[in-house]
Tab-separated table of C-alpha atoms in Angstrom:
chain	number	residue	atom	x	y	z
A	1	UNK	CA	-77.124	11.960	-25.541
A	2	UNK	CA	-76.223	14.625	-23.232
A	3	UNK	CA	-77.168	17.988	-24.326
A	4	UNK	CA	-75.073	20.867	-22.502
A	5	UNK	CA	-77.240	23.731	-20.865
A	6	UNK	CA	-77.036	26.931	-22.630
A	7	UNK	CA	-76.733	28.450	-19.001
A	8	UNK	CA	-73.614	30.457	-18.246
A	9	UNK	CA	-73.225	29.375	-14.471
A	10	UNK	CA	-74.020	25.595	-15.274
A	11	UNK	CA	-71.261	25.963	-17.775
A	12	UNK	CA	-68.812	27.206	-14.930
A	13	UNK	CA	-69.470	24.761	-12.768
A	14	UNK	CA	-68.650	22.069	-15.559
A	15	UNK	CA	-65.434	24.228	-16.388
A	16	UNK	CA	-64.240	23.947	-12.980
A	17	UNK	CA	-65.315	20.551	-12.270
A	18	UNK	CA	-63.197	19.270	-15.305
A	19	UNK	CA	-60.333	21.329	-14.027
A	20	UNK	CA	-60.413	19.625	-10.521
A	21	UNK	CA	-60.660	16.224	-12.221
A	22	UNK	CA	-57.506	17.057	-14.791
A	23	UNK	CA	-55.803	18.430	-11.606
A	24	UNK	CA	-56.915	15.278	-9.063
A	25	UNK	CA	-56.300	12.706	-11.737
A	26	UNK	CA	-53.651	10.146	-11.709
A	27	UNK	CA	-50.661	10.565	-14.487
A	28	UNK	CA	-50.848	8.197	-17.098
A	29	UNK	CA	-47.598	6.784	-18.248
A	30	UNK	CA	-46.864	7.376	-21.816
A	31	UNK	CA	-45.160	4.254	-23.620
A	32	UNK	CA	-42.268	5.280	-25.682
A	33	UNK	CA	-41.627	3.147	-28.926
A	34	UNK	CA	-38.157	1.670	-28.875
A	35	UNK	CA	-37.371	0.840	-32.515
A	36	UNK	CA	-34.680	-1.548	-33.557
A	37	UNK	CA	-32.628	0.605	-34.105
A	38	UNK	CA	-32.228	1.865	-30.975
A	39	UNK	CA	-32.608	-1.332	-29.263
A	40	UNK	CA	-29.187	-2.884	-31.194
A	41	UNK	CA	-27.829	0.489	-29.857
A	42	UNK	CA	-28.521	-0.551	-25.934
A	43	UNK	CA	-26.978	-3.702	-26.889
A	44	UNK	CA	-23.949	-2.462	-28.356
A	45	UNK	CA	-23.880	0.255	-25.481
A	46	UNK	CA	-24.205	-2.984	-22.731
A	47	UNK	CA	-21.668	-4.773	-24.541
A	48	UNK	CA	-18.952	-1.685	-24.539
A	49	UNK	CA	-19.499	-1.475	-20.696
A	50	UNK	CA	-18.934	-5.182	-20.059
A	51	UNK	CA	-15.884	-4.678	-22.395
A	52	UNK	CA	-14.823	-1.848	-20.140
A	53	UNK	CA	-15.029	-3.792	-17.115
A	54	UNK	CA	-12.997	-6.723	-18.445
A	55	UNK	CA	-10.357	-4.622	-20.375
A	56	UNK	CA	-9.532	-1.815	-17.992
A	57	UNK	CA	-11.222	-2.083	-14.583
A	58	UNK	CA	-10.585	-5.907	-13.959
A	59	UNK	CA	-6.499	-5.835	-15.245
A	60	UNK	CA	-6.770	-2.580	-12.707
A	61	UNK	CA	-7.763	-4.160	-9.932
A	62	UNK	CA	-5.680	-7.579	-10.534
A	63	UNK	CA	-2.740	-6.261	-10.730
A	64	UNK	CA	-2.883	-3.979	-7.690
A	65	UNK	CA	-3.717	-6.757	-5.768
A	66	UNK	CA	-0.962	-8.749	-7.422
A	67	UNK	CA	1.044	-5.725	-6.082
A	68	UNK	CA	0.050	-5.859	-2.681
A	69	UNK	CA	0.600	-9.669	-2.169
A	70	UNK	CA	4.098	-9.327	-4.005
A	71	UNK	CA	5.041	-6.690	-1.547
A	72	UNK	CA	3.212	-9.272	1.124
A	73	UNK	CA	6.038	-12.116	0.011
A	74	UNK	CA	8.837	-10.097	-0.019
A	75	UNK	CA	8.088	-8.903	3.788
A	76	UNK	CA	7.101	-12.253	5.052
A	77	UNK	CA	9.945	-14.048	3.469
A	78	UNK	CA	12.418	-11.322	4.994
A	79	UNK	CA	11.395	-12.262	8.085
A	80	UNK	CA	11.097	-16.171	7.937
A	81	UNK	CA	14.863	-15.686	6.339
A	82	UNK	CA	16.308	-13.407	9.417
A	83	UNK	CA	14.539	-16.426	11.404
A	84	UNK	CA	17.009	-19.483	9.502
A	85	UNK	CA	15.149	-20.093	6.950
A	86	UNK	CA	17.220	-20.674	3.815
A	87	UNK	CA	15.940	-19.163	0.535
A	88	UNK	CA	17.354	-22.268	-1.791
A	89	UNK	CA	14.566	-24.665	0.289
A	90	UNK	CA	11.801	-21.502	-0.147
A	91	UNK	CA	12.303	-21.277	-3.257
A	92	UNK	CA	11.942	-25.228	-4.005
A	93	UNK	CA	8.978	-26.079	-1.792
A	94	UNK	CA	7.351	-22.939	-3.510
A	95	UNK	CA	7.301	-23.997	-6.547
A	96	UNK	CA	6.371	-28.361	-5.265
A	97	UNK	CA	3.498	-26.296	-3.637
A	98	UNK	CA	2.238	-24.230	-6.501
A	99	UNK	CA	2.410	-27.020	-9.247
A	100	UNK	CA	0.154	-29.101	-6.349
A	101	UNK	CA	-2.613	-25.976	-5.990
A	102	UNK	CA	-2.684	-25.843	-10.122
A	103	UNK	CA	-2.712	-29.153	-11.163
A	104	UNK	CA	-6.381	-29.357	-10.363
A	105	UNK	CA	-7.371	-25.636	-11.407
A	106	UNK	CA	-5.984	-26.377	-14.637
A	107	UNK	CA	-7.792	-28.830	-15.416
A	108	UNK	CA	-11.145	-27.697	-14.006
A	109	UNK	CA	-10.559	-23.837	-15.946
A	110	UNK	CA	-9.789	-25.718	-19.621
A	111	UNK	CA	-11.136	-29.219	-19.465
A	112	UNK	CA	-13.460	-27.511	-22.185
A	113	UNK	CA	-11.357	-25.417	-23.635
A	114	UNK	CA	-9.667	-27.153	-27.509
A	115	UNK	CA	-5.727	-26.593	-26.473
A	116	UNK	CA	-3.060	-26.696	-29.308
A	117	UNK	CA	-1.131	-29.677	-28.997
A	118	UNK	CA	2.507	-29.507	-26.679
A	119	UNK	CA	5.002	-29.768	-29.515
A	120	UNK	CA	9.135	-29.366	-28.922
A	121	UNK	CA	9.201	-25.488	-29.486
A	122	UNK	CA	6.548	-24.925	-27.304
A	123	UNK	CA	8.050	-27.578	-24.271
A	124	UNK	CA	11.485	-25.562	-25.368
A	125	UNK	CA	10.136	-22.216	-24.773
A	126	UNK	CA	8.728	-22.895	-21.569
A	127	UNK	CA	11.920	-24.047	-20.396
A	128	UNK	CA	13.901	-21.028	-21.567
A	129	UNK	CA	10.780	-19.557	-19.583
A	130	UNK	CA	11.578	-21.574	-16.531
A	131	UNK	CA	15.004	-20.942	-16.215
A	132	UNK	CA	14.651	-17.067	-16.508
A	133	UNK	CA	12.406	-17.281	-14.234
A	134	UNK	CA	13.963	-19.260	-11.742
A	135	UNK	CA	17.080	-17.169	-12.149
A	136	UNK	CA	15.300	-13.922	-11.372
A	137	UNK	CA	14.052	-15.425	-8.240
A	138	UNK	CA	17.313	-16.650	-6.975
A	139	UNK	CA	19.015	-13.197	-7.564
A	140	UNK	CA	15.608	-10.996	-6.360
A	141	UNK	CA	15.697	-13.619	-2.630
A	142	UNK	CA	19.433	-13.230	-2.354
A	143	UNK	CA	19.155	-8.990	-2.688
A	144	UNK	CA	16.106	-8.986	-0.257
A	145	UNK	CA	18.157	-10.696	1.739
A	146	UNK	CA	21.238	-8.854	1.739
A	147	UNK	CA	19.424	-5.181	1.688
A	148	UNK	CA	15.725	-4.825	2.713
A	149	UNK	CA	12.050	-5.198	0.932
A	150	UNK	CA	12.058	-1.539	0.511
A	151	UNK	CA	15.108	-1.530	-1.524
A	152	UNK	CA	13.355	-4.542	-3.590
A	153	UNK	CA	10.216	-2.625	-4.560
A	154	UNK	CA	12.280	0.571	-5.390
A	155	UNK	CA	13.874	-1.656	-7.497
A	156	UNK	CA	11.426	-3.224	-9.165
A	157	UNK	CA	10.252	0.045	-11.020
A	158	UNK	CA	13.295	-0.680	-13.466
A	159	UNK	CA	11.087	-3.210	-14.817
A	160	UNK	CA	8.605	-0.880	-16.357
A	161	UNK	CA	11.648	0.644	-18.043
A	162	UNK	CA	13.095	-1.945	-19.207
A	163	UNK	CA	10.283	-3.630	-20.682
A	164	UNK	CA	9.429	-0.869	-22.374
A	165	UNK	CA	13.010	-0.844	-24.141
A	166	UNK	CA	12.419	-4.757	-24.741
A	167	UNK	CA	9.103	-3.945	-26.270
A	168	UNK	CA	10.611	-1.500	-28.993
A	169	UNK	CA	12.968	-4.164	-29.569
A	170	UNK	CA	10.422	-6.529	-30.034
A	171	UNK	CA	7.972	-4.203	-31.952
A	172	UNK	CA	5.454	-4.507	-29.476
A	173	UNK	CA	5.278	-1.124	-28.945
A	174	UNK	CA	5.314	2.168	-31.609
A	175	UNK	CA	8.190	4.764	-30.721
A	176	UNK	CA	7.899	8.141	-33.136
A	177	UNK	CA	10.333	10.565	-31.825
A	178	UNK	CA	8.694	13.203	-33.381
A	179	UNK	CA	5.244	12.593	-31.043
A	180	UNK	CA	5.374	14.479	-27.415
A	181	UNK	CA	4.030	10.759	-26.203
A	182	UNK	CA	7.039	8.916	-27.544
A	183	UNK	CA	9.418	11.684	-26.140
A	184	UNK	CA	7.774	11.506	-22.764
A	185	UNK	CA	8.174	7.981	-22.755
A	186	UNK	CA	11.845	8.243	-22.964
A	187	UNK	CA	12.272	10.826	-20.799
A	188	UNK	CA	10.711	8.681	-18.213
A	189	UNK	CA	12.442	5.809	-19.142
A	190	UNK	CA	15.587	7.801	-18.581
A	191	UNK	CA	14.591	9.067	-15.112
A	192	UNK	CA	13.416	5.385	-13.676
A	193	UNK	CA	17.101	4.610	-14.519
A	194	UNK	CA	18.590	7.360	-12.561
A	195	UNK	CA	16.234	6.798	-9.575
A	196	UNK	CA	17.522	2.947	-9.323
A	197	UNK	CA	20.949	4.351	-9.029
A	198	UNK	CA	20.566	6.935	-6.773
A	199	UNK	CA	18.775	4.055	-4.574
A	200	UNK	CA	21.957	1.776	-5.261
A	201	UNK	CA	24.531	4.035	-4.744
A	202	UNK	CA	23.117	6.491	-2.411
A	203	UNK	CA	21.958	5.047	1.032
A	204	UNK	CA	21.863	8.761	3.059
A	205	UNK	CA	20.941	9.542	6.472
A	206	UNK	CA	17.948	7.946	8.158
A	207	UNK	CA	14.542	9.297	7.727
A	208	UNK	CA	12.502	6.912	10.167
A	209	UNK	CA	14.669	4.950	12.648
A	210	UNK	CA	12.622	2.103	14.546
A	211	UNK	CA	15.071	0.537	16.148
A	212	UNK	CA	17.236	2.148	19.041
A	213	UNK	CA	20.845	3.557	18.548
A	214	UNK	CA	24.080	0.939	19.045
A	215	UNK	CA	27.702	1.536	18.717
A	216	UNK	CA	29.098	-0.134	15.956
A	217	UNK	CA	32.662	-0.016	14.252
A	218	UNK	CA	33.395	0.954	10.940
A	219	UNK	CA	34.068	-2.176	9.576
A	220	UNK	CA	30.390	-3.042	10.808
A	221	UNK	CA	29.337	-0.236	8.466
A	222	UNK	CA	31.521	-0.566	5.742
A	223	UNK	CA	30.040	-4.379	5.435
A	224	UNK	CA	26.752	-2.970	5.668
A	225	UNK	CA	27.263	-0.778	2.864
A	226	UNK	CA	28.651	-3.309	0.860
A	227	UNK	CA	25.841	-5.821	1.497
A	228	UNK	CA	23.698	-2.990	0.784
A	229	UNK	CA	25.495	-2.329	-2.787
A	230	UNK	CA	25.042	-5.896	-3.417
A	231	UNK	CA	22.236	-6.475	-3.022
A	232	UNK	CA	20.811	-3.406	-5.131
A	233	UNK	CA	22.973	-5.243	-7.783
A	234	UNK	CA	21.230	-8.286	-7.541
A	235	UNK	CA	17.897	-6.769	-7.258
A	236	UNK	CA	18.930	-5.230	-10.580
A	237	UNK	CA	19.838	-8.475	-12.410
A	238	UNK	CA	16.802	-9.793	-10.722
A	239	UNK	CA	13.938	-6.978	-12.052
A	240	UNK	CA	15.783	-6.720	-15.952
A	241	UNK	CA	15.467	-10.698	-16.302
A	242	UNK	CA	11.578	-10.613	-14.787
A	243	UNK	CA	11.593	-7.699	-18.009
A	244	UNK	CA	12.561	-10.104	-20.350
A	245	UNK	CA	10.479	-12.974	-18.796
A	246	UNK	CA	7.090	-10.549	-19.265
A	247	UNK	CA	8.157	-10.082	-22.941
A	248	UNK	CA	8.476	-14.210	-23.892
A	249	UNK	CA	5.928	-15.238	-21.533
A	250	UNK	CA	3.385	-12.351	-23.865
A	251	UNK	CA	4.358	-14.187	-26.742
A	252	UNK	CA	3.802	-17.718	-25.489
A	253	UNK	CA	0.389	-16.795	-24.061
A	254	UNK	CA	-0.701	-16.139	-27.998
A	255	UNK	CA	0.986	-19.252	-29.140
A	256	UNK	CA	-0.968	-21.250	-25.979
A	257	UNK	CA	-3.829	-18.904	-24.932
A	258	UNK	CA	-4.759	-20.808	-21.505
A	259	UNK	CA	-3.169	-18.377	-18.574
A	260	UNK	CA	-3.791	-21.064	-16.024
A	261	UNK	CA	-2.683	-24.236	-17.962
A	262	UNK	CA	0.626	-22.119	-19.164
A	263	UNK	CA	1.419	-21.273	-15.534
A	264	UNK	CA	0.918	-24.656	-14.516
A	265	UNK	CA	3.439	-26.084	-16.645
A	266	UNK	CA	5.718	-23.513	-15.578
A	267	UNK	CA	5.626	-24.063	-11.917
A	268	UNK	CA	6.341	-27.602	-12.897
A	269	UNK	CA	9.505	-26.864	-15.166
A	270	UNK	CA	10.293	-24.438	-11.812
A	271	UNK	CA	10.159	-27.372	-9.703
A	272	UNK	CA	12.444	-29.656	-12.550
A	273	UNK	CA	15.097	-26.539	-12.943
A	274	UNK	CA	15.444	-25.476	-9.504
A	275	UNK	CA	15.195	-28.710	-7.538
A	276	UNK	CA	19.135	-29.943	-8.531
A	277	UNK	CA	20.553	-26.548	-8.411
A	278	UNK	CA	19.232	-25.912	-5.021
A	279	UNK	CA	20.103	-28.838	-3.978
A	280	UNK	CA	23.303	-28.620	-5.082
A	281	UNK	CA	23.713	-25.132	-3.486
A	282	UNK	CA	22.447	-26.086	0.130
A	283	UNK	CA	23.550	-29.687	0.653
A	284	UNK	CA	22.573	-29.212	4.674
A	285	UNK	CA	19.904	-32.039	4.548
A	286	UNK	CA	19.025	-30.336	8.349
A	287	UNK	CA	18.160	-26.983	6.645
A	288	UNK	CA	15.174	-29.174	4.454
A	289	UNK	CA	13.752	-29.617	7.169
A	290	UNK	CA	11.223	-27.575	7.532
A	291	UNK	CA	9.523	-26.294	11.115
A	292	UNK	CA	5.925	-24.964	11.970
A	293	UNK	CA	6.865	-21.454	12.456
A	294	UNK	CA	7.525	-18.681	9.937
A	295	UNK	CA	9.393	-20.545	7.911
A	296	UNK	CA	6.442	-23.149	6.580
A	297	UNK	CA	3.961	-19.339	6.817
A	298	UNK	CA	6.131	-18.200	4.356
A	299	UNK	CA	6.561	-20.991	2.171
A	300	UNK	CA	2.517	-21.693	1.608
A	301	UNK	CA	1.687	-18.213	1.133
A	302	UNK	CA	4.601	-18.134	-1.666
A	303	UNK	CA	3.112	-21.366	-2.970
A	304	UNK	CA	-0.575	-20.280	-3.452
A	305	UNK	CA	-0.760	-16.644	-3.320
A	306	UNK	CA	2.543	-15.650	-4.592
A	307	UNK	CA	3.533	-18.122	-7.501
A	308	UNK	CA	-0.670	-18.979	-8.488
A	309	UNK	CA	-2.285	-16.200	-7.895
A	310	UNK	CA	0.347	-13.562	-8.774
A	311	UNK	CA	1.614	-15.415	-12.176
A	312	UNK	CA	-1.508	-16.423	-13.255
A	313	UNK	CA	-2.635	-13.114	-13.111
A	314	UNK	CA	0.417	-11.649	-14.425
A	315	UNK	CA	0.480	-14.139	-17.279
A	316	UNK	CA	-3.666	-13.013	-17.664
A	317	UNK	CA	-2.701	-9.494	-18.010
A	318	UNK	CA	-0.012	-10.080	-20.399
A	319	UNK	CA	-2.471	-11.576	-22.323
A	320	UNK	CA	-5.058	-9.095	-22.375
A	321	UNK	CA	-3.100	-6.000	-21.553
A	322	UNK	CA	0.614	-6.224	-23.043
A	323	UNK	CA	3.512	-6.359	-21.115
A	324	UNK	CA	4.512	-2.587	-20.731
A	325	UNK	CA	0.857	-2.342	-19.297
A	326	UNK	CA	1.690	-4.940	-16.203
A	327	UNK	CA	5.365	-3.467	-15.452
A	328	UNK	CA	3.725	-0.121	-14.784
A	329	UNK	CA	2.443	-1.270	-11.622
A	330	UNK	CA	5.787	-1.889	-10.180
A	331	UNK	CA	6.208	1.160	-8.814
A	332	UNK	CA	2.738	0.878	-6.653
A	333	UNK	CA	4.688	-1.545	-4.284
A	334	UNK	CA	6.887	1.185	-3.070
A	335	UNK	CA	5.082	2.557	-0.417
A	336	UNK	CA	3.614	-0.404	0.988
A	337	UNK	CA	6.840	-2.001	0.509
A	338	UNK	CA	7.754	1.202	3.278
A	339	UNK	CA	4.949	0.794	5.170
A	340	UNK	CA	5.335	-2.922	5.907
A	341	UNK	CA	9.107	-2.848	6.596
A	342	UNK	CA	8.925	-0.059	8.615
A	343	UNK	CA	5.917	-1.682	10.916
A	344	UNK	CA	6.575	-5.307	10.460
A	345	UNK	CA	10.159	-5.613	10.578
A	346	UNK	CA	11.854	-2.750	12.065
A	347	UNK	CA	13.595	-1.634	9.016
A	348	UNK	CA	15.144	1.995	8.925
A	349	UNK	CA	14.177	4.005	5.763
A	350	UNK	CA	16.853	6.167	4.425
A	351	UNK	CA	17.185	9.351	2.399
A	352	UNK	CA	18.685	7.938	-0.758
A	353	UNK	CA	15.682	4.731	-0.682
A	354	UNK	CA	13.139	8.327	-0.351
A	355	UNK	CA	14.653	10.160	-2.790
A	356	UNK	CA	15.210	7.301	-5.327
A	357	UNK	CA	11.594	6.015	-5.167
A	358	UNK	CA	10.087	9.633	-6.183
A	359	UNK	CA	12.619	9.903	-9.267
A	360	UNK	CA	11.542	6.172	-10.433
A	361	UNK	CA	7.654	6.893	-9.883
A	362	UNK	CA	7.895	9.928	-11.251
A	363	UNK	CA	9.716	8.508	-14.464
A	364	UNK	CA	6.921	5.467	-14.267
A	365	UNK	CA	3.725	7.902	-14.762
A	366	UNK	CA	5.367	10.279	-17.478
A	367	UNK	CA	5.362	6.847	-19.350
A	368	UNK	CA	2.171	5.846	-18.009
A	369	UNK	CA	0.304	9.204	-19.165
A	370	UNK	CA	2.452	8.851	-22.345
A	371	UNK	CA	0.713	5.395	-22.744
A	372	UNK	CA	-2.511	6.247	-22.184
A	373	UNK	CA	-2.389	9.340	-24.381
A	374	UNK	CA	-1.360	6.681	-27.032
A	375	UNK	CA	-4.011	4.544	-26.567
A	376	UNK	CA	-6.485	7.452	-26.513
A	377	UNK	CA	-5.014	8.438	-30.011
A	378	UNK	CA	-5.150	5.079	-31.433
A	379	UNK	CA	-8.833	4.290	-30.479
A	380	UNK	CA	-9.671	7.663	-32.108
A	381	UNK	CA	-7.990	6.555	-35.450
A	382	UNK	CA	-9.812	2.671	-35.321
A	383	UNK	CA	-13.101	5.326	-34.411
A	384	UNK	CA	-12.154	7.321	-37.395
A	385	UNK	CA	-12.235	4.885	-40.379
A	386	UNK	CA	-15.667	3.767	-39.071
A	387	UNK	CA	-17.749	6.361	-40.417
A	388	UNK	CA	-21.524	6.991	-39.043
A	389	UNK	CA	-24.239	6.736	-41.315
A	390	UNK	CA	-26.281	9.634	-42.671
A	391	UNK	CA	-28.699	9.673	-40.801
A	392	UNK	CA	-26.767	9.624	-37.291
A	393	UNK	CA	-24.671	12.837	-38.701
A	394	UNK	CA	-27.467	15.102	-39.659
A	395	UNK	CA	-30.689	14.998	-37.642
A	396	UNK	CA	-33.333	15.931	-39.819
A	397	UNK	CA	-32.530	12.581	-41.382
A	398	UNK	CA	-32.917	10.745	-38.803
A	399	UNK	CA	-36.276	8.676	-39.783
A	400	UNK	CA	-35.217	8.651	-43.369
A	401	UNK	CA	-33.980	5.300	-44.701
A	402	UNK	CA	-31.406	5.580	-47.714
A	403	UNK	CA	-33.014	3.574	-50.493
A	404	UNK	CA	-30.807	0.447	-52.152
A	405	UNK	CA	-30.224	0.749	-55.645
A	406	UNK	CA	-32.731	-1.864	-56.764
A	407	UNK	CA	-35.390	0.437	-54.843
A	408	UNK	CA	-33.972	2.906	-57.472
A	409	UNK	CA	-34.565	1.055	-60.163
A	410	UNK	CA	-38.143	0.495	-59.075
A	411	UNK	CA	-39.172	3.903	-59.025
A	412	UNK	CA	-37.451	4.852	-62.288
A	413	UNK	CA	-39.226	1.786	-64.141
A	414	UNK	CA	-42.361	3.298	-62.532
């Protein structure tokens, strides 16, 4: 046993030599007790963030890439049409070339997966599905055709509007005109719609000019104009019918929930619809012949990125996000829609395609932020009828346990 001397400098020294050790010593690590409690909270916290990621930041990403190809397609098949291509055999080989890519993918995604069996109302709708579809397609080619891709992406942000109206219709979305959400929803609604006619109707001077000046007589210009009213028609037609294909093909996803199996058997009705009519509308056997140039570039990168990537991704986020959620990216394609025609093709953008765009993008993010703030207020309600226990709302309570009743009944027996 060590006895400590009664000697005031001895005791100084040992003062200061238990300093320098406190000081010179290595930190020990204290070990925090995680109780269950808090452990079920990490997992519930992990779980939210996964959630996250596959609810908002994956449908994000998707469909801007979805965006970016589209706007891809509609530039490449531009040129492989100015080139001789005919849109009636793109359109065909297409769709022969996406069934082939998802006949295998389909299988290998769901050979797991218990499918409800293909009755007649199912086989039904995906025909009705098919022949939207296919119809959209043939008027959206034809407008590219006759105006420019530009046009055809300012176009294409009547979709978000129009969805929107099909979605009231179809009670798949909440309108209360009293709520500054629902009002701003119209209101943008309203203003999409007037930026797809002033792009229509209004061509304007040119903005950027690419190619160099030629005279050209007015009848030159006044078909032009013409092919350029046209086409914004068709492009019309074309973007109202792709509305009304994102409403039916959101209700057959919940009737057949497999997004690659569903578009699948869509390319393949595709291929059964449009075969005959195209057929039937280009009877050149010469013009099915197909040549390693442009053309054939344009046709496999509609097959497998346009029609099985973009659907299936399309038809994903309809399931998962709702259809007014994927028309609001429409309006993304606008200026790389620009961009690319400008560069890639030579196109001259005009006042009226300038002005047109801001009006319908404008329009598309009042409804966007009038979506979200909808969303916001709806996830605070769901939040609201869950209420926290005691002892997360008051602190002092928080290693208190609320005893059960048959704990009450103990202790009043005792």
């Amino acid at each position: 046993m060590y006895i400590m001397s009664h000697d005031p400098g001895e005791r100084s020294n040992w003062a200061y030599a238990s300093i320098l050790m406190k000081i010179h010593s290595p930190p020990t690590k204290k070990l925090r007790y995680i109780s269950p409690g808090e452990e079920e909270k990490g997992r519930r916290r992990e779980m939210t963030r996964g959630r996250f990621c596959y609810r908002e930041v994956l449908p994000f990403t998707a469909m801007f890439l979805v965006e970016c190809t589209n706007v891809g397609l509609s530039t490449i098949f531009k040129a492989a049409t100015d080139k001789g291509l005919d849109y009636h055999v793109f359109m065909v080989y297409s769709y022969a070339i996406s069934t082939l890519v998802l006949i295998p993918m389909a299988f290998i995604f769901h050979r797991k997966t218990e499918l409800p069996p293909l009755n007649f109302s199912l086989v039904f709708r995906m025909f009705i599905l098919a022949v939207i579809g296919f119809a959209a397609q043939l008027l959206g080619y034809r407008g590219i055709e006759l105006s420019s891709p530009t046009m055809g992406s300012a176009m294409s942000n009547l979709t978000p509007a129009c969805t929107f109206i099909l979605a009231i219709v179809f009670r798949m979305e909440k309108l209360f005109l009293r709520r500054l959400s629902s009002q701003a929803k119209i209101i943008g609604t309203l203003v999409s719609i007037a930026g797809a006619f002033v792009v229509v109707l209004y061509e304007g001077p040119a903005v950027i000019r690419t190619a160099s000046p030629s005279i050209t007589t007015n009848a030159v210009e006044s078909s032009k104009q013409a092919n350029w009213v046209i086409g914004g028609a068709l492009l019309a037609a074309d973007y109202i019918l792709i509305s009304i294909w994102y409403i039916l093909q959101a209700q057959f996803v919940r009737l057949y929930p497999a997004e690659i199996m569903v578009v699948f058997f869509y390319s393949l009705s595709l291929t059964i619809v449009s075969t005959p009519v195209c057929f039937f509308l280009e009877p050149n056997l010469d013009a099915w012949k197909i040549k390693a140039d442009i053309g054939l570039a344009a046709i496999l990168y509609s097959g497998i990125v346009g029609s099985s990537f973009g659907i299936t991704v399309h038809t994903w986020g309809l399931h998962v996000k709702g259809p007014v959620y994927v028309a609001l990216f429409r309006p993304l394609s606008i200026a790389i829609a620009a961009i690319m025609g400008v560069i890639f093709l030579g196109d001259t953008l005009y006042l009226g395609s300038v002005v047109g765009a801001i009006l319908i993008s404008f329009g598309f993010y009042v409804v966007m932020w009038a979506k979200t703030q909808e969303d916001m207020s709806e996830e605070i309600e769901d939040s609201g009828t869950e209420q926290p226990a005691a002892t997360e709302q008051v602190p002092l309570l928080k290693g208190y346990v609320k005893p059960t009743n048959d704990e009450h009944a103990k202790n009043g027996s005792a």
